[in-house]
PDB file of C-alpha atoms in Angstrom:
ATOM      1  CA  MET A  30     101.697 101.228  36.754  1.00 55.00           C
ATOM      2  CA  ARG A  31     100.742 104.550  35.241  1.00 67.00           C
ATOM      3  CA  ILE A  32      98.189 106.433  36.981  1.00 73.00           C
ATOM      4  CA  SER A  33      96.265 108.673  34.748  1.00 78.00           C
ATOM      5  CA  PRO A  34      94.090 111.203  33.667  1.00 86.00           C
ATOM      6  CA  LEU A  35      95.859 113.568  36.942  1.00 88.00           C
ATOM      7  CA  PRO A  36      95.937 117.384  36.927  1.00 92.00           C
ATOM      8  CA  PRO A  37      99.519 119.301  38.129  1.00 92.00           C
ATOM      9  CA  LEU A  38      99.613 118.789  42.013  1.00 93.00           C
ATOM     10  CA  PRO A  39      99.814 123.194  42.567  1.00 94.00           C
ATOM     11  CA  ASN A  40      96.691 122.843  40.895  1.00 95.00           C
ATOM     12  CA  LEU A  41      94.332 120.831  43.728  1.00 93.00           C
ATOM     13  CA  VAL A  42      96.470 122.274  45.998  1.00 94.00           C
ATOM     14  CA  ALA A  43      95.319 125.911  44.769  1.00 94.00           C
ATOM     15  CA  PHE A  44      91.769 124.419  44.413  1.00 94.00           C
ATOM     16  CA  GLU A  45      92.293 123.028  47.915  1.00 93.00           C
ATOM     17  CA  ALA A  46      92.870 126.427  49.604  1.00 92.00           C
ATOM     18  CA  ALA A  47      90.202 128.271  47.466  1.00 93.00           C
ATOM     19  CA  MET A  48      87.910 126.349  49.064  1.00 91.00           C
ATOM     20  CA  ARG A  49      88.656 126.124  52.539  1.00 90.00           C
ATOM     21  CA  HIS A  50      88.545 129.654  51.999  1.00 89.00           C
ATOM     22  CA  GLY A  51      85.747 130.812  49.985  1.00 91.00           C
ATOM     23  CA  SER A  52      88.444 133.203  48.801  1.00 92.00           C
ATOM     24  CA  PHE A  53      91.177 133.390  45.967  1.00 92.00           C
ATOM     25  CA  THR A  54      92.627 136.145  48.144  1.00 92.00           C
ATOM     26  CA  ARG A  55      93.221 134.191  50.836  1.00 90.00           C
ATOM     27  CA  ALA A  56      93.982 130.798  49.866  1.00 92.00           C
ATOM     28  CA  ALA A  57      96.215 132.491  48.202  1.00 92.00           C
ATOM     29  CA  ALA A  58      98.571 135.083  51.615  1.00 91.00           C
ATOM     30  CA  GLU A  59      98.247 131.199  52.918  1.00 88.00           C
ATOM     31  CA  LEU A  60     100.098 129.658  49.543  1.00 92.00           C
ATOM     32  CA  HIS A  61     102.320 132.502  49.577  1.00 92.00           C
ATOM     33  CA  LEU A  62     101.637 133.459  46.610  1.00 93.00           C
ATOM     34  CA  THR A  63      99.484 136.147  44.630  1.00 94.00           C
ATOM     35  CA  GLN A  64      96.229 135.896  43.819  1.00 93.00           C
ATOM     36  CA  SER A  65      96.030 135.935  40.354  1.00 94.00           C
ATOM     37  CA  ALA A  66      98.473 133.263  40.763  1.00 94.00           C
ATOM     38  CA  ILE A  67      95.441 131.358  42.797  1.00 93.00           C
ATOM     39  CA  SER A  68      92.844 132.128  40.033  1.00 94.00           C
ATOM     40  CA  ARG A  69      94.869 130.794  37.283  1.00 95.00           C
ATOM     41  CA  GLN A  70      95.827 127.524  39.271  1.00 95.00           C
ATOM     42  CA  VAL A  71      91.670 126.886  39.674  1.00 94.00           C
ATOM     43  CA  ALA A  72      91.121 127.974  36.492  1.00 95.00           C
ATOM     44  CA  GLN A  73      93.999 125.310  34.277  1.00 95.00           C
ATOM     45  CA  LEU A  74      92.001 123.168  36.706  1.00 94.00           C
ATOM     46  CA  GLU A  75      89.070 123.820  35.243  1.00 94.00           C
ATOM     47  CA  ASP A  76      89.986 123.282  32.025  1.00 95.00           C
ATOM     48  CA  PHE A  77      91.501 119.766  32.671  1.00 94.00           C
ATOM     49  CA  LEU A  78      88.493 118.768  33.926  1.00 93.00           C
ATOM     50  CA  GLY A  79      86.095 120.575  31.543  1.00 94.00           C
ATOM     51  CA  ARG A  80      84.069 121.690  34.213  1.00 92.00           C
ATOM     52  CA  LYS A  81      83.332 124.482  36.420  1.00 95.00           C
ATOM     53  CA  LEU A  82      84.046 124.009  40.537  1.00 94.00           C
ATOM     54  CA  PHE A  83      83.401 127.578  41.799  1.00 95.00           C
ATOM     55  CA  ILE A  84      80.391 129.985  41.263  1.00 93.00           C
ATOM     56  CA  ARG A  85      82.810 133.489  41.396  1.00 92.00           C
ATOM     57  CA  GLU A  86      80.725 136.164  43.278  1.00 88.00           C
ATOM     58  CA  PRO A  87      81.533 139.596  44.052  1.00 84.00           C
ATOM     59  CA  ARG A  88      82.515 138.764  47.949  1.00 83.00           C
ATOM     60  CA  ALA A  89      83.329 134.883  48.292  1.00 85.00           C
ATOM     61  CA  LEU A  90      83.077 131.457  46.208  1.00 92.00           C
ATOM     62  CA  ARG A  91      80.848 129.067  46.353  1.00 92.00           C
ATOM     63  CA  LEU A  92      81.999 125.479  45.068  1.00 94.00           C
ATOM     64  CA  THR A  93      79.448 123.926  42.262  1.00 94.00           C
ATOM     65  CA  VAL A  94      78.171 120.938  42.263  1.00 94.00           C
ATOM     66  CA  SER A  95      80.984 119.272  40.521  1.00 93.00           C
ATOM     67  CA  GLY A  96      83.275 121.140  42.633  1.00 92.00           C
ATOM     68  CA  GLN A  97      81.423 119.208  46.385  1.00 93.00           C
ATOM     69  CA  ARG A  98      81.691 116.627  44.721  1.00 93.00           C
ATOM     70  CA  TYR A  99      85.803 116.361  43.683  1.00 95.00           C
ATOM     71  CA  ALA A 100      86.779 118.722  46.956  1.00 91.00           C
ATOM     72  CA  GLU A 101      85.685 115.810  48.864  1.00 90.00           C
ATOM     73  CA  VAL A 102      88.145 113.339  47.177  1.00 92.00           C
ATOM     74  CA  VAL A 103      90.794 116.033  47.131  1.00 92.00           C
ATOM     75  CA  GLN A 104      91.061 117.332  50.538  1.00 89.00           C
ATOM     76  CA  ARG A 105      91.007 113.387  51.642  1.00 89.00           C
ATOM     77  CA  LEU A 106      93.558 112.688  49.358  1.00 90.00           C
ATOM     78  CA  LEU A 107      96.040 115.809  49.956  1.00 90.00           C
ATOM     79  CA  VAL A 108      95.544 115.450  53.927  1.00 84.00           C
ATOM     80  CA  GLY A 109      96.504 111.776  53.336  1.00 85.00           C
ATOM     81  CA  CYS A 110      99.443 112.512  51.597  1.00 87.00           C
ATOM     82  CA  ALA A 111     100.941 115.062  53.859  1.00 81.00           C
ATOM     83  CA  GLU A 112     100.154 112.611  56.875  1.00 75.00           C
ATOM     84  CA  ALA A 113     102.154 110.022  54.369  1.00 79.00           C
ATOM     85  CA  THR A 114     104.841 112.778  54.099  1.00 76.00           C
ATOM     86  CA  GLU A 115     104.954 113.740  57.716  1.00 66.00           C
ATOM     87  CA  ASP A 116     105.164 110.296  58.861  1.00 65.00           C
ATOM     88  CA  VAL A 117     107.946 109.047  56.098  1.00 65.00           C
ATOM     89  CA  MET A 118     110.150 112.226  57.325  1.00 58.00           C
ATOM     90  CA  LYS A 119     109.354 111.369  60.939  1.00 51.00           C
ATOM     91  CA  VAL A 120     110.901 107.997  60.705  1.00 48.00           C
ATOM     92  CA  ARG A 121     113.836 109.433  58.898  1.00 42.00           C
ATOM     93  CA  SER A 122     114.083 112.060  61.328  1.00 44.00           C
ATOM     94  CA  HIS A 123     114.666 109.885  64.428  1.00 51.00           C
ATOM     95  CA  THR A 124     118.318 108.867  66.273  1.00 82.00           C
ATOM     96  CA  ALA A 125     117.935 105.908  67.888  1.00 88.00           C
ATOM     97  CA  LEU A 126     119.765 105.965  71.393  1.00 93.00           C
ATOM     98  CA  THR A 127     121.300 102.617  73.121  1.00 94.00           C
ATOM     99  CA  VAL A 128     121.332 103.593  77.153  1.00 96.00           C
ATOM    100  CA  ALA A 129     122.676 101.153  79.857  1.00 96.00           C
ATOM    101  CA  CYS A 130     122.436 100.846  83.493  1.00 94.00           C
ATOM    102  CA  SER A 131     121.824  98.598  86.446  1.00 91.00           C
ATOM    103  CA  SER A 132     118.874  97.762  87.794  1.00 90.00           C
ATOM    104  CA  GLY A 133     118.858 100.053  90.389  1.00 89.00           C
ATOM    105  CA  VAL A 134     119.543 102.489  88.050  1.00 93.00           C
ATOM    106  CA  ALA A 135     116.943 101.986  86.142  1.00 94.00           C
ATOM    107  CA  VAL A 136     114.263 101.646  88.767  1.00 92.00           C
ATOM    108  CA  LEU A 137     114.893 104.466  90.992  1.00 91.00           C
ATOM    109  CA  TRP A 138     116.395 106.979  89.237  1.00 93.00           C
ATOM    110  CA  LEU A 139     115.845 106.357  85.072  1.00 95.00           C
ATOM    111  CA  THR A 140     112.482 106.084  84.896  1.00 92.00           C
ATOM    112  CA  PRO A 141     111.519 108.301  87.057  1.00 91.00           C
ATOM    113  CA  ARG A 142     112.666 111.390  85.274  1.00 93.00           C
ATOM    114  CA  LEU A 143     113.281 110.391  81.830  1.00 95.00           C
ATOM    115  CA  ALA A 144     109.382 111.561  80.362  1.00 95.00           C
ATOM    116  CA  SER A 145     111.477 114.976  80.328  1.00 95.00           C
ATOM    117  CA  PHE A 146     114.166 114.047  78.179  1.00 96.00           C
ATOM    118  CA  ARG A 147     111.075 112.300  76.008  1.00 95.00           C
ATOM    119  CA  GLU A 148     109.459 115.716  75.539  1.00 95.00           C
ATOM    120  CA  ALA A 149     112.677 117.666  74.985  1.00 94.00           C
ATOM    121  CA  HIS A 150     114.083 115.412  72.483  1.00 93.00           C
ATOM    122  CA  PRO A 151     110.999 113.987  70.843  1.00 92.00           C
ATOM    123  CA  GLU A 152     113.727 112.662  67.610  1.00 89.00           C
ATOM    124  CA  ILE A 153     115.488 110.517  69.517  1.00 92.00           C
ATOM    125  CA  GLN A 154     114.269 107.054  69.782  1.00 92.00           C
ATOM    126  CA  LEU A 155     115.734 105.343  73.002  1.00 94.00           C
ATOM    127  CA  ARG A 156     116.443 101.403  74.321  1.00 94.00           C
ATOM    128  CA  LEU A 157     116.837 101.298  77.759  1.00 95.00           C
ATOM    129  CA  THR A 158     119.580  97.850  77.982  1.00 94.00           C
ATOM    130  CA  VAL A 159     119.836  96.652  82.020  1.00 93.00           C
ATOM    131  CA  ASN A 160     122.808  95.232  83.012  1.00 91.00           C
ATOM    132  CA  ASP A 161     124.054  95.391  87.204  1.00 86.00           C
ATOM    133  CA  SER A 162     127.579  94.382  85.331  1.00 85.00           C
ATOM    134  CA  LEU A 163     129.474  97.157  83.182  1.00 88.00           C
ATOM    135  CA  ALA A 164     132.949  95.385  82.876  1.00 82.00           C
ATOM    136  CA  SER A 165     130.586  92.823  80.807  1.00 82.00           C
ATOM    137  CA  LEU A 166     129.155  95.292  78.708  1.00 84.00           C
ATOM    138  CA  SER A 167     131.083  95.422  75.393  1.00 84.00           C
ATOM    139  CA  PRO A 168     130.989  99.597  74.027  1.00 86.00           C
ATOM    140  CA  ALA A 169     129.878  98.300  71.053  1.00 83.00           C
ATOM    141  CA  GLU A 170     126.627  97.247  72.849  1.00 88.00           C
ATOM    142  CA  PHE A 171     125.683 100.595  74.206  1.00 92.00           C
ATOM    143  CA  ASP A 172     126.391 104.040  73.308  1.00 93.00           C
ATOM    144  CA  ILE A 173     125.685 105.612  76.951  1.00 96.00           C
ATOM    145  CA  GLY A 174     125.220 104.749  80.014  1.00 96.00           C
ATOM    146  CA  MET A 175     124.835 105.224  84.004  1.00 96.00           C
ATOM    147  CA  TYR A 176     127.006 103.280  86.672  1.00 94.00           C
ATOM    148  CA  TYR A 177     128.076 102.775  90.152  1.00 90.00           C
ATOM    149  CA  LEU A 178     131.375 103.113  90.314  1.00 90.00           C
ATOM    150  CA  ARG A 179     134.049 103.256  93.243  1.00 84.00           C
ATOM    151  CA  GLU A 180     137.108 102.628  90.766  1.00 83.00           C
ATOM    152  CA  GLY A 181     137.395 104.146  87.291  1.00 84.00           C
ATOM    153  CA  PRO A 182     135.781 102.995  84.922  1.00 88.00           C
ATOM    154  CA  PRO A 183     136.473  99.792  82.678  1.00 86.00           C
ATOM    155  CA  PRO A 184     138.652  99.940  79.919  1.00 86.00           C
ATOM    156  CA  GLY A 185     137.817 101.651  76.642  1.00 88.00           C
ATOM    157  CA  LEU A 186     134.952 104.285  78.367  1.00 92.00           C
ATOM    158  CA  ALA A 187     135.032 107.568  79.299  1.00 93.00           C
ATOM    159  CA  ALA A 188     133.001 108.804  82.179  1.00 95.00           C
ATOM    160  CA  ARG A 189     131.875 112.164  84.128  1.00 95.00           C
ATOM    161  CA  ARG A 190     130.882 111.804  88.124  1.00 94.00           C
ATOM    162  CA  LEU A 191     127.098 112.685  88.524  1.00 95.00           C
ATOM    163  CA  TYR A 192     126.937 112.528  92.001  1.00 90.00           C
ATOM    164  CA  GLY A 193     128.624 111.377  95.403  1.00 89.00           C
ATOM    165  CA  GLU A 194     128.241 108.634  97.440  1.00 85.00           C
ATOM    166  CA  GLU A 195     126.234 108.377 100.830  1.00 91.00           C
ATOM    167  CA  VAL A 196     124.849 105.328 102.147  1.00 93.00           C
ATOM    168  CA  PHE A 197     122.797 104.951 105.374  1.00 96.00           C
ATOM    169  CA  PRO A 198     120.419 101.799 106.436  1.00 97.00           C
ATOM    170  CA  VAL A 199     116.922 102.501 105.875  1.00 97.00           C
ATOM    171  CA  CYS A 200     113.132 100.691 106.848  1.00 97.00           C
ATOM    172  CA  ALA A 201     110.464 100.812 106.587  1.00 97.00           C
ATOM    173  CA  PRO A 202     108.530 103.334 109.165  1.00 96.00           C
ATOM    174  CA  GLY A 203     106.884 100.542 110.685  1.00 95.00           C
ATOM    175  CA  TYR A 204     109.431  98.397 111.754  1.00 96.00           C
ATOM    176  CA  LEU A 205     111.481 100.479 114.044  1.00 94.00           C
ATOM    177  CA  ASN A 206     108.690 102.780 114.886  1.00 92.00           C
ATOM    178  CA  GLY A 207     109.827 106.121 114.764  1.00 88.00           C
ATOM    179  CA  ARG A 208     113.445 104.484 116.687  1.00 92.00           C
ATOM    180  CA  THR A 209     116.516 104.838 115.082  1.00 95.00           C
ATOM    181  CA  LEU A 210     119.577 102.159 115.837  1.00 95.00           C
ATOM    182  CA  ALA A 211     123.226 102.889 116.754  1.00 96.00           C
ATOM    183  CA  PRO A 212     125.790 101.104 113.752  1.00 95.00           C
ATOM    184  CA  ALA A 213     126.467  98.177 116.727  1.00 95.00           C
ATOM    185  CA  ALA A 214     122.437  97.527 117.462  1.00 96.00           C
ATOM    186  CA  LEU A 215     121.868  97.100 113.675  1.00 96.00           C
ATOM    187  CA  ALA A 216     123.858  93.611 113.737  1.00 94.00           C
ATOM    188  CA  ASN A 217     120.992  92.922 115.777  1.00 95.00           C
ATOM    189  CA  GLU A 218     117.828  93.404 113.334  1.00 96.00           C
ATOM    190  CA  THR A 219     117.564  91.313 109.267  1.00 96.00           C
ATOM    191  CA  LEU A 220     119.562  92.985 106.978  1.00 96.00           C
ATOM    192  CA  LEU A 221     119.028  93.075 103.524  1.00 96.00           C
ATOM    193  CA  MET A 222     122.284  92.595 101.859  1.00 93.00           C
ATOM    194  CA  LEU A 223     122.794  92.626  98.429  1.00 86.00           C
ATOM    195  CA  ASP A 224     124.987  88.968  96.773  1.00 81.00           C
ATOM    196  CA  ASP A 225     126.821  90.017  93.613  1.00 66.00           C
ATOM    197  CA  GLY A 226     130.440  89.314  93.657  1.00 54.00           C
ATOM    198  CA  GLN A 227     130.349  91.323  90.307  1.00 49.00           C
ATOM    199  CA  ARG A 228     129.636  94.830  92.325  1.00 58.00           C
ATOM    200  CA  GLN A 229     131.422  97.362  93.617  1.00 59.00           C
ATOM    201  CA  TRP A 230     128.947  98.184  95.809  1.00 70.00           C
ATOM    202  CA  MET A 231     129.230  98.834  99.764  1.00 80.00           C
ATOM    203  CA  SER A 232     128.454  95.638 101.740  1.00 89.00           C
ATOM    204  CA  TRP A 233     127.281  95.663 105.275  1.00 93.00           C
ATOM    205  CA  GLN A 234     130.433  94.505 106.254  1.00 92.00           C
ATOM    206  CA  THR A 235     132.471  97.039 104.767  1.00 91.00           C
ATOM    207  CA  TRP A 236     129.574  99.660 106.335  1.00 94.00           C
ATOM    208  CA  LEU A 237     130.052  98.547 110.035  1.00 95.00           C
ATOM    209  CA  ALA A 238     133.756  98.466 109.138  1.00 94.00           C
ATOM    210  CA  ASN A 239     133.086 102.255 108.576  1.00 93.00           C
ATOM    211  CA  GLN A 240     131.791 102.808 111.778  1.00 95.00           C
ATOM    212  CA  GLY A 241     134.466 101.336 113.810  1.00 95.00           C
ATOM    213  CA  LEU A 242     132.949  97.804 114.276  1.00 94.00           C
ATOM    214  CA  PRO A 243     135.582  95.328 111.844  1.00 92.00           C
ATOM    215  CA  ASP A 244     134.045  92.376 113.682  1.00 92.00           C
ATOM    216  CA  ALA A 245     130.366  92.625 114.014  1.00 92.00           C
ATOM    217  CA  THR A 246     128.506  89.833 113.718  1.00 93.00           C
ATOM    218  CA  LEU A 247     125.191  89.880 111.791  1.00 93.00           C
ATOM    219  CA  ARG A 248     122.491  87.881 113.043  1.00 93.00           C
ATOM    220  CA  SER A 249     120.376  87.439 110.616  1.00 95.00           C
ATOM    221  CA  VAL A 250     120.249  88.392 106.487  1.00 94.00           C
ATOM    222  CA  LEU A 251     118.142  87.967 103.566  1.00 95.00           C
ATOM    223  CA  THR A 252     120.420  88.213 100.695  1.00 93.00           C
ATOM    224  CA  SER A 253     119.193  89.279  96.649  1.00 91.00           C
ATOM    225  CA  ASN A 254     120.966  90.210  93.684  1.00 85.00           C
ATOM    226  CA  GLN A 255     118.847  92.710  92.623  1.00 86.00           C
ATOM    227  CA  TYR A 256     119.027  95.835  95.064  1.00 89.00           C
ATOM    228  CA  PRO A 257     115.866  96.858  93.708  1.00 90.00           C
ATOM    229  CA  ILE A 258     114.166  93.794  94.951  1.00 93.00           C
ATOM    230  CA  LEU A 259     115.848  94.248  98.773  1.00 94.00           C
ATOM    231  CA  LEU A 260     114.175  97.711  98.860  1.00 94.00           C
ATOM    232  CA  GLN A 261     111.224  96.133  98.334  1.00 95.00           C
ATOM    233  CA  LEU A 262     111.372  93.927 100.975  1.00 97.00           C
ATOM    234  CA  ALA A 263     112.195  96.773 103.169  1.00 97.00           C
ATOM    235  CA  MET A 264     108.926  98.398 102.272  1.00 96.00           C
ATOM    236  CA  GLU A 265     107.229  95.621 103.558  1.00 96.00           C
ATOM    237  CA  GLY A 266     109.048  95.528 106.871  1.00 96.00           C
ATOM    238  CA  GLN A 267     111.880  92.476 106.381  1.00 96.00           C
ATOM    239  CA  GLY A 268     114.818  94.270 107.178  1.00 97.00           C
ATOM    240  CA  ILE A 269     117.277  97.138 106.987  1.00 97.00           C
ATOM    241  CA  VAL A 270     119.058  97.577 103.960  1.00 97.00           C
ATOM    242  CA  LEU A 271     121.604 100.582 102.982  1.00 95.00           C
ATOM    243  CA  GLY A 272     120.215 102.811 101.052  1.00 93.00           C
ATOM    244  CA  TRP A 273     122.363 105.179  98.105  1.00 89.00           C
ATOM    245  CA  ARG A 274     121.394 108.958  98.743  1.00 87.00           C
ATOM    246  CA  HIS A 275     119.888 109.893  94.961  1.00 87.00           C
ATOM    247  CA  MET A 276     118.899 106.330  94.590  1.00 89.00           C
ATOM    248  CA  ILE A 277     116.179 106.373  97.483  1.00 92.00           C
ATOM    249  CA  ASP A 278     115.280 110.327  97.588  1.00 90.00           C
ATOM    250  CA  ALA A 279     112.229 109.262  96.241  1.00 90.00           C
ATOM    251  CA  CYS A 280     111.039 106.332  98.012  1.00 94.00           C
ATOM    252  CA  LEU A 281     112.446 108.700 101.494  1.00 94.00           C
ATOM    253  CA  ARG A 282     110.382 112.005 100.034  1.00 93.00           C
ATOM    254  CA  GLU A 283     107.365 109.498  99.719  1.00 94.00           C
ATOM    255  CA  GLY A 284     107.407 108.333 103.443  1.00 95.00           C
ATOM    256  CA  LEU A 285     108.083 104.783 102.189  1.00 96.00           C
ATOM    257  CA  LEU A 286     111.521 103.949 103.857  1.00 96.00           C
ATOM    258  CA  VAL A 287     112.657 106.070 106.962  1.00 97.00           C
ATOM    259  CA  ARG A 288     116.192 106.220 108.566  1.00 96.00           C
ATOM    260  CA  ALA A 289     117.215 103.519 110.573  1.00 97.00           C
ATOM    261  CA  SER A 290     120.369 105.234 111.741  1.00 96.00           C
ATOM    262  CA  GLU A 291     121.649 108.304 111.812  1.00 95.00           C
ATOM    263  CA  ALA A 292     125.420 106.914 110.972  1.00 96.00           C
ATOM    264  CA  SER A 293     126.007 106.896 107.281  1.00 94.00           C
ATOM    265  CA  ALA A 294     129.455 106.233 105.240  1.00 93.00           C
ATOM    266  CA  SER A 295     131.306 106.305 102.012  1.00 89.00           C
ATOM    267  CA  LEU A 296     133.828 104.892 100.142  1.00 83.00           C
ATOM    268  CA  GLY A 297     134.126 107.908  97.542  1.00 85.00           C
ATOM    269  CA  GLY A 298     132.672 106.050  94.793  1.00 85.00           C
ATOM    270  CA  GLY A 299     129.482 107.543  92.790  1.00 89.00           C
ATOM    271  CA  TYR A 300     126.633 107.343  89.960  1.00 92.00           C
ATOM    272  CA  TYR A 301     128.398 108.409  86.768  1.00 95.00           C
ATOM    273  CA  ALA A 302     127.588 108.762  82.946  1.00 96.00           C
ATOM    274  CA  VAL A 303     129.968 106.589  80.653  1.00 96.00           C
ATOM    275  CA  TRP A 304     130.560 106.402  77.328  1.00 94.00           C
ATOM    276  CA  PRO A 305     132.878 104.300  74.902  1.00 91.00           C
ATOM    277  CA  ARG A 306     135.757 105.966  74.434  1.00 88.00           C
ATOM    278  CA  ASP A 307     137.216 104.779  71.518  1.00 80.00           C
ATOM    279  CA  ARG A 308     133.817 105.873  69.454  1.00 78.00           C
ATOM    280  CA  MET A 309     132.897 109.304  67.675  1.00 80.00           C
ATOM    281  CA  GLU A 310     129.899 110.006  70.121  1.00 81.00           C
ATOM    282  CA  PRO A 311     126.449 110.582  68.477  1.00 84.00           C
ATOM    283  CA  ALA A 312     124.707 113.886  69.330  1.00 88.00           C
ATOM    284  CA  ALA A 313     122.361 112.113  71.136  1.00 92.00           C
ATOM    285  CA  ALA A 314     124.941 110.293  73.340  1.00 92.00           C
ATOM    286  CA  ARG A 315     125.760 113.713  74.000  1.00 92.00           C
ATOM    287  CA  ALA A 316     122.343 115.479  74.392  1.00 94.00           C
ATOM    288  CA  PHE A 317     121.053 112.117  77.227  1.00 96.00           C
ATOM    289  CA  ARG A 318     124.817 112.935  78.684  1.00 95.00           C
ATOM    290  CA  SER A 319     123.989 116.487  79.258  1.00 95.00           C
ATOM    291  CA  TRP A 320     120.857 116.101  80.607  1.00 96.00           C
ATOM    292  CA  LEU A 321     122.306 114.013  83.000  1.00 96.00           C
ATOM    293  CA  VAL A 322     124.565 116.492  84.177  1.00 95.00           C
ATOM    294  CA  ARG A 323     121.480 119.089  84.558  1.00 94.00           C
ATOM    295  CA  GLN A 324     118.735 116.194  86.052  1.00 93.00           C
ATOM    296  CA  ALA A 325     122.157 115.440  88.551  1.00 90.00           C
ATOM    297  CA  THR A 326     122.698 119.901  89.562  1.00 84.00           C
ATOM    298  CA  PRO A 327     121.107 121.027  92.425  1.00 72.00           C
ATOM    299  CA  PRO A 328     118.019 123.600  91.357  1.00 64.00           C
ATOM    300  CA  ALA A 329     119.714 127.434  92.245  1.00 55.00           C
ATOM    301  CA  ALA A 330     118.752 128.140  95.304  1.00 47.00           C
TER     302      ALA A 330
END
């Protein structure tokens, strides 16, 4: 369908700018044209319409009655066209990025920090996929991820270390009423344990063995296959859970959890940025990896 009659778009743009400024000179400055070019564009529009749009006074422009009616419609249409154009350009410029991580990383570390990345990169559309088993993820399913690894990454993935590992027992402030326990005494408490054979995370038995107690008998155990659930149980005073430093720092700062023992352990594991090795890394993934590294770098003293 042909839409007619329509005047040339530059004529409408010049008219709208002159109307807003009440001056050909100021309209010309906004549009980076000469005053005579703006005057000529408006005159062409008036010839097209067969109506005068402005009363030209020595120091100002005043809209005629026809000019007032026309200005309202033209401005609305030009603003709508500009907004629609901006929306289309934004959609075109957006880049999708799929970020994979475990539930613990998602809840405890990533989501509290994610606003800073989105603010710095509004053009990147993020999609978070939560999978507690990195080994079960295909490299085709994500662009970059953050996972705890004790050994090297699974085949087909590259990795960069972000944090080392420090693991220590934590509990609600009221659970031990301010006391801390020796490792041997912890075995007599209710211990909250991650029950997921696919993960490389340290178990209570491994942690106690690291403290010289390989044969410790656990008196009471409550298990879950979701680490955030174990932390919530600990916050509610249901027992003692192993805490990974960096993951639980915020809980300690806010007083939701406290150390239940001064002892800690490490098996050489840590948190890593991981990404498909045999695929060209998108610019958005490189930007996200750089952001992860900055987030993991302690601020200068």
